[in-house]
Structures are given as structure tokens and as C-alpha cells.
Coordinates of C-alpha atoms in Angstrom, one line a residue:
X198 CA 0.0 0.0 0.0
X199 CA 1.4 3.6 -1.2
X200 CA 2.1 5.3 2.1
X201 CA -0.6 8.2 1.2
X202 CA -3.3 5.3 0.8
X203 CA -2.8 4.2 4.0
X204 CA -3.0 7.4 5.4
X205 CA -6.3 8.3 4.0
X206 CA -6.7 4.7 5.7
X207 CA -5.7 5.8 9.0
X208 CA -7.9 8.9 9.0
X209 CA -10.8 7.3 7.9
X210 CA -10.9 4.7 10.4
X211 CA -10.3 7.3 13.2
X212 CA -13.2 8.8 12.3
X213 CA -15.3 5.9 11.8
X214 CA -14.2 4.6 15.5
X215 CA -15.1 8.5 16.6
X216 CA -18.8 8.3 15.0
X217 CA -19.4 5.0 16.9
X218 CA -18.2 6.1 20.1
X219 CA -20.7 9.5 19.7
X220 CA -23.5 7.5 19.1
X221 CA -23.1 5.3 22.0
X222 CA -23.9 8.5 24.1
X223 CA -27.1 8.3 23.0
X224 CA -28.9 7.2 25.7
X225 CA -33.1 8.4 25.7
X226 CA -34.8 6.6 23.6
X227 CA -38.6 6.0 21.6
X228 CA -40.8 4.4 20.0
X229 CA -42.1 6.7 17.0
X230 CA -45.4 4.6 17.6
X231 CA -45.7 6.1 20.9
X232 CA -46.4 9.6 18.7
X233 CA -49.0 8.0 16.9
X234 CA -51.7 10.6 18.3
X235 CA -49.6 13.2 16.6
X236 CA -50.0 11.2 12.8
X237 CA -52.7 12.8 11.0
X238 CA -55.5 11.5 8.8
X239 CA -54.7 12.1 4.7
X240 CA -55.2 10.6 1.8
X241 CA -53.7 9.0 -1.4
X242 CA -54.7 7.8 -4.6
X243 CA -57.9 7.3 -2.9
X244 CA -57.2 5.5 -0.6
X245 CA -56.9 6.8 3.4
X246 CA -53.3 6.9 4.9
X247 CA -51.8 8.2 8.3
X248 CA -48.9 11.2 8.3
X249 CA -46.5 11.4 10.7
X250 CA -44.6 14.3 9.7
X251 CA -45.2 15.8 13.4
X252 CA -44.9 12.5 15.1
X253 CA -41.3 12.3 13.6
X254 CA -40.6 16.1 14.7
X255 CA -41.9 15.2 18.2
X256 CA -39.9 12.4 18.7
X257 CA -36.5 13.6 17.7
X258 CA -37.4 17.1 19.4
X259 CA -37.9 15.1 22.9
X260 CA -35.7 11.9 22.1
X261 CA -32.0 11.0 21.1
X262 CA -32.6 8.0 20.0
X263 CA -36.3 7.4 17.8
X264 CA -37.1 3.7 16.9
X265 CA -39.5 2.8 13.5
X266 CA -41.0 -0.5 14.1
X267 CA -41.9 -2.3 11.1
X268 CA -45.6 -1.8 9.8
X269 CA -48.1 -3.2 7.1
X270 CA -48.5 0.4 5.8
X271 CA -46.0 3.3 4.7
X272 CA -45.3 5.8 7.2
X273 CA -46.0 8.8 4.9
X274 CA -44.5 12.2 5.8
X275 CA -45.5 14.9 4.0
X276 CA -43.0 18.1 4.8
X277 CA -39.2 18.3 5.5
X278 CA -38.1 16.5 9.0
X279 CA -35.6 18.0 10.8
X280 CA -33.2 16.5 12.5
X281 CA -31.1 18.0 15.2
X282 CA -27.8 17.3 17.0
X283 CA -27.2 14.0 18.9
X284 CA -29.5 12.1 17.4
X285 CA -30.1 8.1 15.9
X286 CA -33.2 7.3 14.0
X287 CA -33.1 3.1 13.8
X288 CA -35.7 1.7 11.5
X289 CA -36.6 -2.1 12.0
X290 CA -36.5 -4.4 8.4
X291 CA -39.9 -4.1 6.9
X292 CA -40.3 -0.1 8.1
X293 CA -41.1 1.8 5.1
X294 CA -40.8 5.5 5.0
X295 CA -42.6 7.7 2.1
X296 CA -42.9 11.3 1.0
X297 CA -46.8 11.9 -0.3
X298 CA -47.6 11.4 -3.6
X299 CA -47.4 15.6 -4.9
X300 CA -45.1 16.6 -2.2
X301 CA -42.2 18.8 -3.9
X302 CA -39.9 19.0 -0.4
X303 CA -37.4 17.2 0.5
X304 CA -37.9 14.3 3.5
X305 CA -35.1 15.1 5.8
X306 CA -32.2 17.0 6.4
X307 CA -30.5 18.7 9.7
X308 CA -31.3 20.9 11.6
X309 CA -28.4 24.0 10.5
X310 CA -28.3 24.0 7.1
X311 CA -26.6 26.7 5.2
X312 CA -25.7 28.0 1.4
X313 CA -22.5 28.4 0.7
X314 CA -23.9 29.5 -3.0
X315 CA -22.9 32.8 -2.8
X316 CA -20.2 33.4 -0.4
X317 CA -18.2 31.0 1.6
X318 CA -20.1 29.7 4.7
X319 CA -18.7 31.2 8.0
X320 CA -18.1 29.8 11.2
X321 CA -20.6 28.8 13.0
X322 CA -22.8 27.1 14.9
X323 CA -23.0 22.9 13.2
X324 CA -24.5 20.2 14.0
X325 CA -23.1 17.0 15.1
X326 CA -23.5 13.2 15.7
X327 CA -26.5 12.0 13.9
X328 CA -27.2 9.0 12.5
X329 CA -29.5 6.9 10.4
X330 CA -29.6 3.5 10.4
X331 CA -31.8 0.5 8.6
X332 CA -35.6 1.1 6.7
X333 CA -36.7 1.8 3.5
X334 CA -37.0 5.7 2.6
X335 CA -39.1 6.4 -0.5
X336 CA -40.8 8.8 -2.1
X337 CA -43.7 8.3 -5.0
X338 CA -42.4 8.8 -8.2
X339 CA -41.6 6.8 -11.5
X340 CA -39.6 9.1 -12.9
X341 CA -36.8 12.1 -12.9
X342 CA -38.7 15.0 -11.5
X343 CA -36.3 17.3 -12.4
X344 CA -34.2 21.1 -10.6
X345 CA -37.1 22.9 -8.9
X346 CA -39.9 20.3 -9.0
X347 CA -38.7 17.7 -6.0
X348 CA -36.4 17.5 -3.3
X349 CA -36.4 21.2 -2.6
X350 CA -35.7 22.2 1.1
X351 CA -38.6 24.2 1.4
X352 CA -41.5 25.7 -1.1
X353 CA -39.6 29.1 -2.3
X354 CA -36.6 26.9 -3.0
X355 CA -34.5 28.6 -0.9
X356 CA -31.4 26.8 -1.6
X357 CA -31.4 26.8 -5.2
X358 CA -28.9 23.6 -5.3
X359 CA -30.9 21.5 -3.3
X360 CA -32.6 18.9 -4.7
X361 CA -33.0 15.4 -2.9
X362 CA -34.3 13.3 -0.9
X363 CA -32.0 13.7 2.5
X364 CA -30.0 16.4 2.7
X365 CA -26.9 17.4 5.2
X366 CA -24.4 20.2 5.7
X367 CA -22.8 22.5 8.1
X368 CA -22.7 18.9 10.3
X369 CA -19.6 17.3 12.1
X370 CA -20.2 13.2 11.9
X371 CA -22.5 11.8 9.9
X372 CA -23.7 8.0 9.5
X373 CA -26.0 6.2 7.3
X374 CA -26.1 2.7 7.3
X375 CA -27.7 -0.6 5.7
X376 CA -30.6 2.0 4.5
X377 CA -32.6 1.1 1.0
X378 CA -33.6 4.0 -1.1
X379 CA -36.4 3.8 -3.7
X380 CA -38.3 6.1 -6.6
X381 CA -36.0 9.4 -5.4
X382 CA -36.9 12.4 -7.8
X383 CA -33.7 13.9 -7.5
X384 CA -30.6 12.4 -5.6
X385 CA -31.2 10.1 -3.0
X386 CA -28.4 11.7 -0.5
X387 CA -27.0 15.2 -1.1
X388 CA -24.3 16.3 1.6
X389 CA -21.7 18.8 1.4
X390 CA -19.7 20.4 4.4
X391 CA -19.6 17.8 6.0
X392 CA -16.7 16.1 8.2
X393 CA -16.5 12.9 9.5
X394 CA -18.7 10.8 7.2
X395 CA -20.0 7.0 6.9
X396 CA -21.8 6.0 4.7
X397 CA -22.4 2.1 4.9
X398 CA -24.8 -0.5 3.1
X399 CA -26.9 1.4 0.7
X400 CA -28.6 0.2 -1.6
X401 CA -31.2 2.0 -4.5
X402 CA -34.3 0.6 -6.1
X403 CA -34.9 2.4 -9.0
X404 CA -34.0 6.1 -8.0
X405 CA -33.5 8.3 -10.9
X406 CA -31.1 10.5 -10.5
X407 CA -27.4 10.4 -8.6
X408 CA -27.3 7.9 -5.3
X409 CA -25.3 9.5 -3.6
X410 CA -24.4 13.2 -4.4
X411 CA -21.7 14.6 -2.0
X412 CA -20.2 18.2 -2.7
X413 CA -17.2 20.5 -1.5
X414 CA -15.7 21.3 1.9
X415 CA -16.2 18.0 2.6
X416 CA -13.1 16.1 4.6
X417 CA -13.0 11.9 6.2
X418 CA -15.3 10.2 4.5
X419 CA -15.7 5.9 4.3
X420 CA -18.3 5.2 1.7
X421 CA -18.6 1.3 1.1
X422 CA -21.3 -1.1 0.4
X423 CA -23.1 0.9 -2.5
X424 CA -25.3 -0.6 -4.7
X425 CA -28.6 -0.3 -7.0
X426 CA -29.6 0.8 -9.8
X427 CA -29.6 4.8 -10.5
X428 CA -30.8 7.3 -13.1
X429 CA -27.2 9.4 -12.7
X430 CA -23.6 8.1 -11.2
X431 CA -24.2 6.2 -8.5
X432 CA -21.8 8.2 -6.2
X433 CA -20.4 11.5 -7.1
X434 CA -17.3 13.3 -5.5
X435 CA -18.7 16.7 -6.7
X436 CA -16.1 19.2 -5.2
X437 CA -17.0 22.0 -7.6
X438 CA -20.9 21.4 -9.5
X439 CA -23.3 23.4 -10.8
X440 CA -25.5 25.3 -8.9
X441 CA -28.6 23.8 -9.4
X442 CA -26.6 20.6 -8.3
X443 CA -24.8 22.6 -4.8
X444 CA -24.7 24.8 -2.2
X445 CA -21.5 23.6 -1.0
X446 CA -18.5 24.7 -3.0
X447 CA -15.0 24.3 -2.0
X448 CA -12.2 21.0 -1.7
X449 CA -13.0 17.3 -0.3
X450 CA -10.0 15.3 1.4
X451 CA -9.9 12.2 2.4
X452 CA -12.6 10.0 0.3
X453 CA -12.4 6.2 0.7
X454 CA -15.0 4.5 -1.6
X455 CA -15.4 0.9 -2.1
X456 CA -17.7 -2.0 -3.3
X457 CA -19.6 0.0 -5.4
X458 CA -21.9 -2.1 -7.4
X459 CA -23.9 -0.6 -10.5
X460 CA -26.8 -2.5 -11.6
X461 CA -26.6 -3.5 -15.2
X462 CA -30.3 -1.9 -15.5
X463 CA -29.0 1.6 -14.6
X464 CA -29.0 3.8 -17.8
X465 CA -26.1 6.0 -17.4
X466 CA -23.3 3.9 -16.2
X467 CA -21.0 6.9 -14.3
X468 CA -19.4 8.0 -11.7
X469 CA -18.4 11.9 -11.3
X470 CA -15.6 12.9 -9.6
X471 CA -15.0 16.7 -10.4
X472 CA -12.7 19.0 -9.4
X473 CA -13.1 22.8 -10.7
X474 CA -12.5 26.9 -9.9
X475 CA -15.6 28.2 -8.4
X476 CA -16.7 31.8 -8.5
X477 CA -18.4 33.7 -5.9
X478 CA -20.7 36.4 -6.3
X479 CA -17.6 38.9 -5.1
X480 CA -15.6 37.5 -7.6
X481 CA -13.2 35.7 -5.6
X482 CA -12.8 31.8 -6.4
X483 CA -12.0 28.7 -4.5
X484 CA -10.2 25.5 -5.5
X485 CA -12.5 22.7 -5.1
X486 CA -9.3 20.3 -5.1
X487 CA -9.1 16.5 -4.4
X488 CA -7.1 15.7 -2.2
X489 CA -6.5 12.4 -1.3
X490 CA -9.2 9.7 -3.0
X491 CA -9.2 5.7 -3.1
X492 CA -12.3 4.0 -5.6
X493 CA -11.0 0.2 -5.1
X494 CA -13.6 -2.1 -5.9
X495 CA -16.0 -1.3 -8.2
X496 CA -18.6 -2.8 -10.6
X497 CA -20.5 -2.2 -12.9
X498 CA -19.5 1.9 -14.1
X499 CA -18.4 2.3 -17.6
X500 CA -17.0 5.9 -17.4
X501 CA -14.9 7.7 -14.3
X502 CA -15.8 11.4 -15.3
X503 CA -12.9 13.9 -13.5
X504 CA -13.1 16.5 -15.9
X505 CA -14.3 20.5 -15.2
X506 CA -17.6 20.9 -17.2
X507 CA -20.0 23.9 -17.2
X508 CA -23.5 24.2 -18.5
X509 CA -24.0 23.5 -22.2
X510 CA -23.9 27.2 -24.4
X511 CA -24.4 28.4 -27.6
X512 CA -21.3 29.0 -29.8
X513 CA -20.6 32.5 -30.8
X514 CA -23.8 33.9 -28.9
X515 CA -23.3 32.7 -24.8
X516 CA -20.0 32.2 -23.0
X517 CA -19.4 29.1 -21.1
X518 CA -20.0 29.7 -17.2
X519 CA -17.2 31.5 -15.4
X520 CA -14.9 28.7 -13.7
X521 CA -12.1 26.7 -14.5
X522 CA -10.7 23.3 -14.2
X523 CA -9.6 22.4 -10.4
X524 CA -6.9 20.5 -8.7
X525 CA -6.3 17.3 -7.6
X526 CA -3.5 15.3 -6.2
X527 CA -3.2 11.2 -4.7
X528 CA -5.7 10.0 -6.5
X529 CA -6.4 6.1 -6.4
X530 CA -8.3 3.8 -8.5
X531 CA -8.0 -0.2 -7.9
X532 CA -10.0 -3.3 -8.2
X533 CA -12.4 -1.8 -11.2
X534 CA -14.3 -3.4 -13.9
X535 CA -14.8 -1.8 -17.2
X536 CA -17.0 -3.2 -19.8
X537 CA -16.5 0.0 -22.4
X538 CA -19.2 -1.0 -25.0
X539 CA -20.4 2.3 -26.2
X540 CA -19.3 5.8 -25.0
X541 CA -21.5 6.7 -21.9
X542 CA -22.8 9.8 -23.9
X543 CA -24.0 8.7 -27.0
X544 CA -23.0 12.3 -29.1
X545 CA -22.3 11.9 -33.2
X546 CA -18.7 12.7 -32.3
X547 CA -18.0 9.2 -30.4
X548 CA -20.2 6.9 -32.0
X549 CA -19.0 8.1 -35.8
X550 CA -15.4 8.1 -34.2
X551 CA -14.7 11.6 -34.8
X552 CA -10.7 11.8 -35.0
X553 CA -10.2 15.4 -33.1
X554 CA -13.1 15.2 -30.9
X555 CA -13.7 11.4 -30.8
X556 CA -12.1 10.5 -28.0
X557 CA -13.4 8.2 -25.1
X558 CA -12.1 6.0 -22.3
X559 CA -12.9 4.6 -19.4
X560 CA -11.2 7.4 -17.4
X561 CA -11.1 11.4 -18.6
X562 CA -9.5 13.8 -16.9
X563 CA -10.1 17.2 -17.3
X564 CA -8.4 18.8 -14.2
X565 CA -4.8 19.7 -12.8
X566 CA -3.7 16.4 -11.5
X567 CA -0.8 15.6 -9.4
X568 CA -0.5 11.7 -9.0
X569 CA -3.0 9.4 -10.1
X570 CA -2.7 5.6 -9.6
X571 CA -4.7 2.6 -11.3
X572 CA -4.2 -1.0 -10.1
X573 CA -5.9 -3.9 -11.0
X574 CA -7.9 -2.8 -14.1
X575 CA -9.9 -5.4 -16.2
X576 CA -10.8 -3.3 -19.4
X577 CA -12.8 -4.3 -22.4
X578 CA -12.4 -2.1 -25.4
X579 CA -14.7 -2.6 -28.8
X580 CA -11.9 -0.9 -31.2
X581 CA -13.1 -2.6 -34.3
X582 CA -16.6 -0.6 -33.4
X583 CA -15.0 2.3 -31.8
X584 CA -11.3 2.9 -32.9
X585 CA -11.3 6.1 -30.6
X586 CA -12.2 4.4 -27.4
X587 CA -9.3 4.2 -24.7
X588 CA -8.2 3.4 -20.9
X589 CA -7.2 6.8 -20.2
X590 CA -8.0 10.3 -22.0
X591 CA -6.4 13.6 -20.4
X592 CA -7.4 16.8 -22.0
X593 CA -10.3 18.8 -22.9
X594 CA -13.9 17.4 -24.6
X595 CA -16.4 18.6 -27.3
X596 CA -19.1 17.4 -28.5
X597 CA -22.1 20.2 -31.0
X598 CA -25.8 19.8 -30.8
X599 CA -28.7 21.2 -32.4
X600 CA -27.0 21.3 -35.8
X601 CA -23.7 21.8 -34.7
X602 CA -24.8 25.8 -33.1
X603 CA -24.4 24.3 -29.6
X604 CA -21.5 23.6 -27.4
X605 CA -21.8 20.7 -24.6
X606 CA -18.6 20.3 -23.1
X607 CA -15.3 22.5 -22.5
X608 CA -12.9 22.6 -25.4
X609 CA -11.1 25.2 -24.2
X610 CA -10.0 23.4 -21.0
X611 CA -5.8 23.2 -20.6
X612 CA -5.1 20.5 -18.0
X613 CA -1.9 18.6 -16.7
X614 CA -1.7 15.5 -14.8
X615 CA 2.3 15.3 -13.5
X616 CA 2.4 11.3 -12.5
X617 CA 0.2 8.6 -13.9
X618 CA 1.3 5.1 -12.3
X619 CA -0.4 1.9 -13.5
X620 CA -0.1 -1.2 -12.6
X621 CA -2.1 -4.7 -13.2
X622 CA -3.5 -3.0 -16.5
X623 CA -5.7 -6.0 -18.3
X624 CA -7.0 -4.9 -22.1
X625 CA -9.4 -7.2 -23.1
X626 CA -8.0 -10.2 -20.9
X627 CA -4.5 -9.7 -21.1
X628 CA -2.1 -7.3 -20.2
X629 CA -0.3 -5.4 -22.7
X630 CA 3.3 -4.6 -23.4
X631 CA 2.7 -1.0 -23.2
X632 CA -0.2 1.3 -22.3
X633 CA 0.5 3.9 -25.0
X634 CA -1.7 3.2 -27.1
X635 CA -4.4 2.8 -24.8
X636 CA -4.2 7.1 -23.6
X637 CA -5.0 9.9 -25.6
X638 CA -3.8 13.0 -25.2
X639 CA -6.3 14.8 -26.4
X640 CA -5.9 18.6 -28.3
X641 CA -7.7 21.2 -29.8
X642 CA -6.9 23.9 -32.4
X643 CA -9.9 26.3 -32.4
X644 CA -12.1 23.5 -33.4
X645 CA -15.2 25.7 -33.1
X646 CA -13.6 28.7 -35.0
X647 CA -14.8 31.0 -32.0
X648 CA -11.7 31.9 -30.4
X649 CA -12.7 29.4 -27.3
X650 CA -12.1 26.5 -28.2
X651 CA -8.4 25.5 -28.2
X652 CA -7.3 23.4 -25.3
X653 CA -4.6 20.7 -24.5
X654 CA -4.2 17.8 -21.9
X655 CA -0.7 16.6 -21.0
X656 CA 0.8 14.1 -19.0
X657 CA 4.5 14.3 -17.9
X658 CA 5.3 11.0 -16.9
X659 CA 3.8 7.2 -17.2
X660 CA 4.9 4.2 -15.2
X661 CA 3.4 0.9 -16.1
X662 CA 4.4 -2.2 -14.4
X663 CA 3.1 -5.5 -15.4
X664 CA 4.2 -7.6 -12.2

């Protein structure tokens, strides 16, 4: 083990023995079906159903500890919970918890939350120590709902980047554990500032956007055990993001993430892990840097997206959202699984094998990138389909839509990654000689003929070792 992997080990499981040890604290506990005078009469799709969005308040306002016995019937809740300091919610196998059908709020979050959207968040008052463990937490959709139509923290949308099913910031330790997640709107979990994170046997039945959707200023964090099928990347290590997609902007350190399982029935096969510059409203910007990152394990994902990326714009009229690719250094990847049989976005440029802007692998880096490992890598390339498909691309992407007027990517983008290791590299079933021709560095010479679209990716130095 490379010394820096085993000191993202070291802090990781410090802080996992620190969460534990909180918790056991807890000492007053409840029934929730003790507050069952405080669940109130509704109904849905005709039929008549109990809320307990006040018995849930009640419990964790007077109780550290709030226990969900299983039931025959949904406990529906039908605003945002709140969830304050010190607290454990435990929910028994076969305790089901539901948002109402036409609810656009989110179904819990803590109680301090804060938006870092426009200036950096100041010290203050967090939360700490709360934890979720077991149940089934759903909400009633069959589909994406979309930014601004679920998931919101409150009805005025507030927080413009919220948009979820639990959300958590401004909080010091955080667990969720062995919890199912099912027909989520928006992500399933959204956190960002956050220290001191768990995150342990999750699964998701058919949720439709990102799993789990974790954002900047976010430092010790031991996500393992994730599984399901999801709309969007099943985790996402979004230091810098949009803002629809954030209120939390700013660098993540020490990320452990593994056993992450993809069901083959998810439709977009990713997982993001972006770096970028973020702008304030002042003007002043903040690295959203990686720092320290291990995905070992993993099933199932087709694309690892680390690449700065903006909304899409229209050549010659818009320019691209103010930012600019981030930072990141001691990055691992081991113990992955990549069945490349189509580019993950399915643009003219990659399935017509476009030879500038073509390019697409199973890794793409867009961002500043100081060491980056990868052991243990089983790839499977279709080159007599897709000529331009690769292990590894570095450098910036492009790809025109509505009759080639509108931009979706960054090709201005001028990146550097100063160490790429490798070791264990299997192509196809075997491991090859050399892993040159398996990275593209890719390059762009004004390929949009609009003065912003020349960029470059380099890499100073390969190792590959086969033994």
C-alpha cells in the first residue's frame, strides 16, 4: 500500500471509530409509535393513509434515539423532518418510510443548514453526531422530477442547489447505514460540508437521479457497500458542481470509496468525480481540489468522469460559465471493472469516431492532477466498433448539438496530470506490453472557429508495471 493510501486509511478509520463512540452516548430513547396521536389523517390515490410528519418532529425534538417499528402500511410524511444534533433514527427491516404522492420538499435533512452558494459559509454554529440506520425511505415517483420540481428544502426553493431526498451540511459526523432507497426524484443523498462521514450499506431501487451526491468542503469520509440501480452516477465526488446541483463549494479530502456495485439496468453507467474553480458572487474563487481519494472495488460503471464541465452554451452567442478546471493530487483507483461498449454519452462525435473530438475512455480527466494511480484494471475495449475508445484520456472534450450551433462540453479546457502510475492493466484479458496506445492525449486547435475552443491535456510521466 502507497504510504498516502494508508494514510487516508488511518484517517478514515479514526473517524469511523469517533462516529461510533458518539453514538453510544445516546442514551433516551422511543418508540415513534408512541407519537401516533400526533399522525394525522390524509389521503392518497384514494385511498386513506396516516402522516406522521409531526410525530417524527416530536420524537426527535424530545428523544436522542427514535425507533421505527416495522408496519403493514407506509409511514407517509409529507413536509421536510428536521433532524437535530445527537441524534439516531433506527428503523426495523420491513419499516417503510414515504414522502406523499405531490409533495415537492425534500424528506429530511438537519437541523443547521446553510448555502455556501454565494459566499463562503462562516463559522458557525454545526450540527453534530447524527445517525441513520436500517428502513426503507421512498418517495412516490416513477420518474426524474427534475431542478425545482422535488427535493427542494422548502417551497420558495431557498437553496437553489438543493434537490433530494435527505439532505446534510454544516454537520460534524454523519452515519447512514444498511438503509434502502427507492423512486427518489432527485438524488437520493445530497451532503456537502460535512466532516467525518460513513456512509455504509446502501442500496437504491430504481431512484432516478445520482445515489449518492456529496459536494465540496467535505473532509474523512468511508463510503462502502453501494449498490442499486440509479438514473445518474451512483456516487459523485462533486467538489465544484453546478449550482442547481450545490450549495457547498470548496475541496473534499480524504474519500475512501469501495464496493460500489452498478446495476446492469442503470441507464447511465457513471461515476463523477469533479474537481473545478468556483466563482463567488464577489468574484473571488475557490479551488474545489481533491485531495486524497481511493475508488477500489467497483462494478458495474463504464465511465470515471474527472473532468471541469459547465452548463451547455451556444457558440458564438453565450460564453461558457465563469470557472475553470480544479486540482487534484493522490488519486487512487483499484479493483475496477470496465466493460467499455459504447461511449457513456451517446454524441455523433463518439459513435462516428470523430478523429479530433472522438475520444473516449474509461477514465477522462479534465483537471490539474498531481499523482493518479490505477491497479488492478480489467478493461474491455470494442476498437473494431470504436477505434477512438481508450483506458485513459487527459485533456479537454467537445461534442455540437442542435446542428452543430451548440456547445456541450469544454474545449477550451488546458489541463496537466504530472504522474500517472499503473499497474495490473488488463485490455481485453490480457495485459499489454505498453499502455501507449491505450491514452490519448487529447488537443484542440480552435475547433469551433470562435476563439474558445483551443485546449490541450498533457501528461508528464507514465509508469506501467506488469508484475
Amino acid at each position: 500500500m502507497h504510504p498516502k493510501q494508508a494514510e487516508i486509511h488511518d484517517a478514515v478509520t479514526r473517524m469511523k471509530q469517533a462516529n461510533l463512540a458518539a453514538q453510544r452516548k445516546l442514551k433516551k430513547a422511543a418508540s415513534l409509535a408512541s407519537y401516533r396521536e400526533l399522525a394525522k389523517e390524509s389521503e392518497q390515490d384514494g385511498q386513506a393513509i396516516l402522516v406522521w410528519s409531526e410525530a417524527f418532529q416530536r420524537a426527535l425534538k424530545e428523544n436522542e434515539i427514535v425507533f421505527i417499528p416495522r408496519s403493514d402500511e407506509p409511514y407517509y410524511i409529507d413536509r421536510p423532518v428536521v433532524i437535530p444534533s445527537n441524534r439516531r433514527i433506527e428503523a426495523e427491516d420491513g419499516a417503510v418510510i414515504r414522502l406523499q404522492r405531490g409533495i415537492r420538499t425534500l424528506m429530511f435533512q438537519n437541523e443547521h443548514v446553510l448555502d455556501g452558494t454565494h459566499a463562503p459559509l462562516k463559522d458557525t454554529a454545526r450540527d453534530e453526531n447524527i445517525c441513520i440506520t436500517g428502513g426503507r425511505w421512498e418517495e412516490s415517483l416513477d420518474r426524474r422530477a427534475g431542478y425545482g420540481r422535488s427535493g427542494m428544502n422548502d417551497e420558495s426553493r431557498s437553496f437553489f442547489g438543493v434537490s433530494t431526498a435527505m439532505f446534510f451540511n454544516n454537520l460534524n459526523g454523519l452515519t447512514l447505514e444498511n438503509m434502502t432507497f427507492a423512486h427518489t426524484g432527485g438524488f437520493a443523498v445530497q451532503a456537502g460540508d460535512v466532516r467525518d462521514a460513513v456512509m455504509h450499506g446502501i442500496r437504491f431501487d430504481e431512484c432516478y437521479a445520482d445515489g449518492l451526491h456529496l459536494n465540496g468542503n467535505t473532509e474523512n469520509a468511508w463510503i462502502r457497500d453501494i449498490s442499486g440501480q440509479c438514473g445518474d452516477d451512483l456516487v459523485a465526488l462533486n467538489a465544484y458542481d453546478w449550482q442547481n446541483s450545490s450549495v457547498d463549494f470548496g475541496p473534499m479530502k480524504n474519500m475512501l470509496c469501495e464496493n460500489l456495485t452498478l446495476s446492469e439496468s442503470s441507464p447511465y453507467k457513471a461515476m463523477r468525480i469533479q474537481p473545478g474553480i468556483y466563482y463567488y458572487d464577489d468574484g473571488t474563487t475557490i479551488d474545489c481540489a481533491l485531495d486524497g481519494v481511493i475508488v477500489k472495488n467497483v462494478r458495474g460503471i463504464r465511465t470515471f468522469k474527472m473532468y471541469y464541465q459547465t452548463p451547455a452554451y451556444n457558440i458564438g452567442i453565450q460564453k461558457p460559465e465563469r470557472g475553470a478546471p480544479g486540482s487534484g493530487d493522490w488519486l487512487f483507483f483499484e479493483d475496477i471493472a470496465v466493460d467499455l461498449a459504447a461511449p457513456l454519452d451517446r454524441f455523433r462525435e463518439y459513435e462516428e469516431s470523430d478523429p479530433v473530438r472522438g475520444a473516449f475512455a474509461a477514465f477522462e480527466i479534465g483537471a490539474n492532477i498531481g499523482h493518479i494511480f490505477f491497479e488492478d484494471i480489467n478493461l474491455t475495449l470494442y476498437r473494431e466498433k470504436y477505434p477512438e475508445s481508450y483506458l485513459l484520456c487527459v485533456g479537454p472534450k467537445s461534442c455540437l448539438v442542435d446542428e452543430g450551433k451548440r456547445e456541450v462540453f469544454d474545449p477550451y479546457v488546458k489541463c496537466r496530470v504530472g504522474s500517472v502510475q499503473m499497474k495490473h492493466i488488463r485490455i481485453n484479458g490480457s495485459e499489454p506490453d505498453s499502455v501507449k496506445p491505450y491514452i490519448r492525449m487529447v488537443a484542440f486547435d480552435d475547433v469551433n472557429h470562435d476563439g474558445l475552443s483551443t485546449g490541450r491535456g498533457t501528461i508528464e510521466r507514465t509508469e506501467y508495471c506488469r508484475d
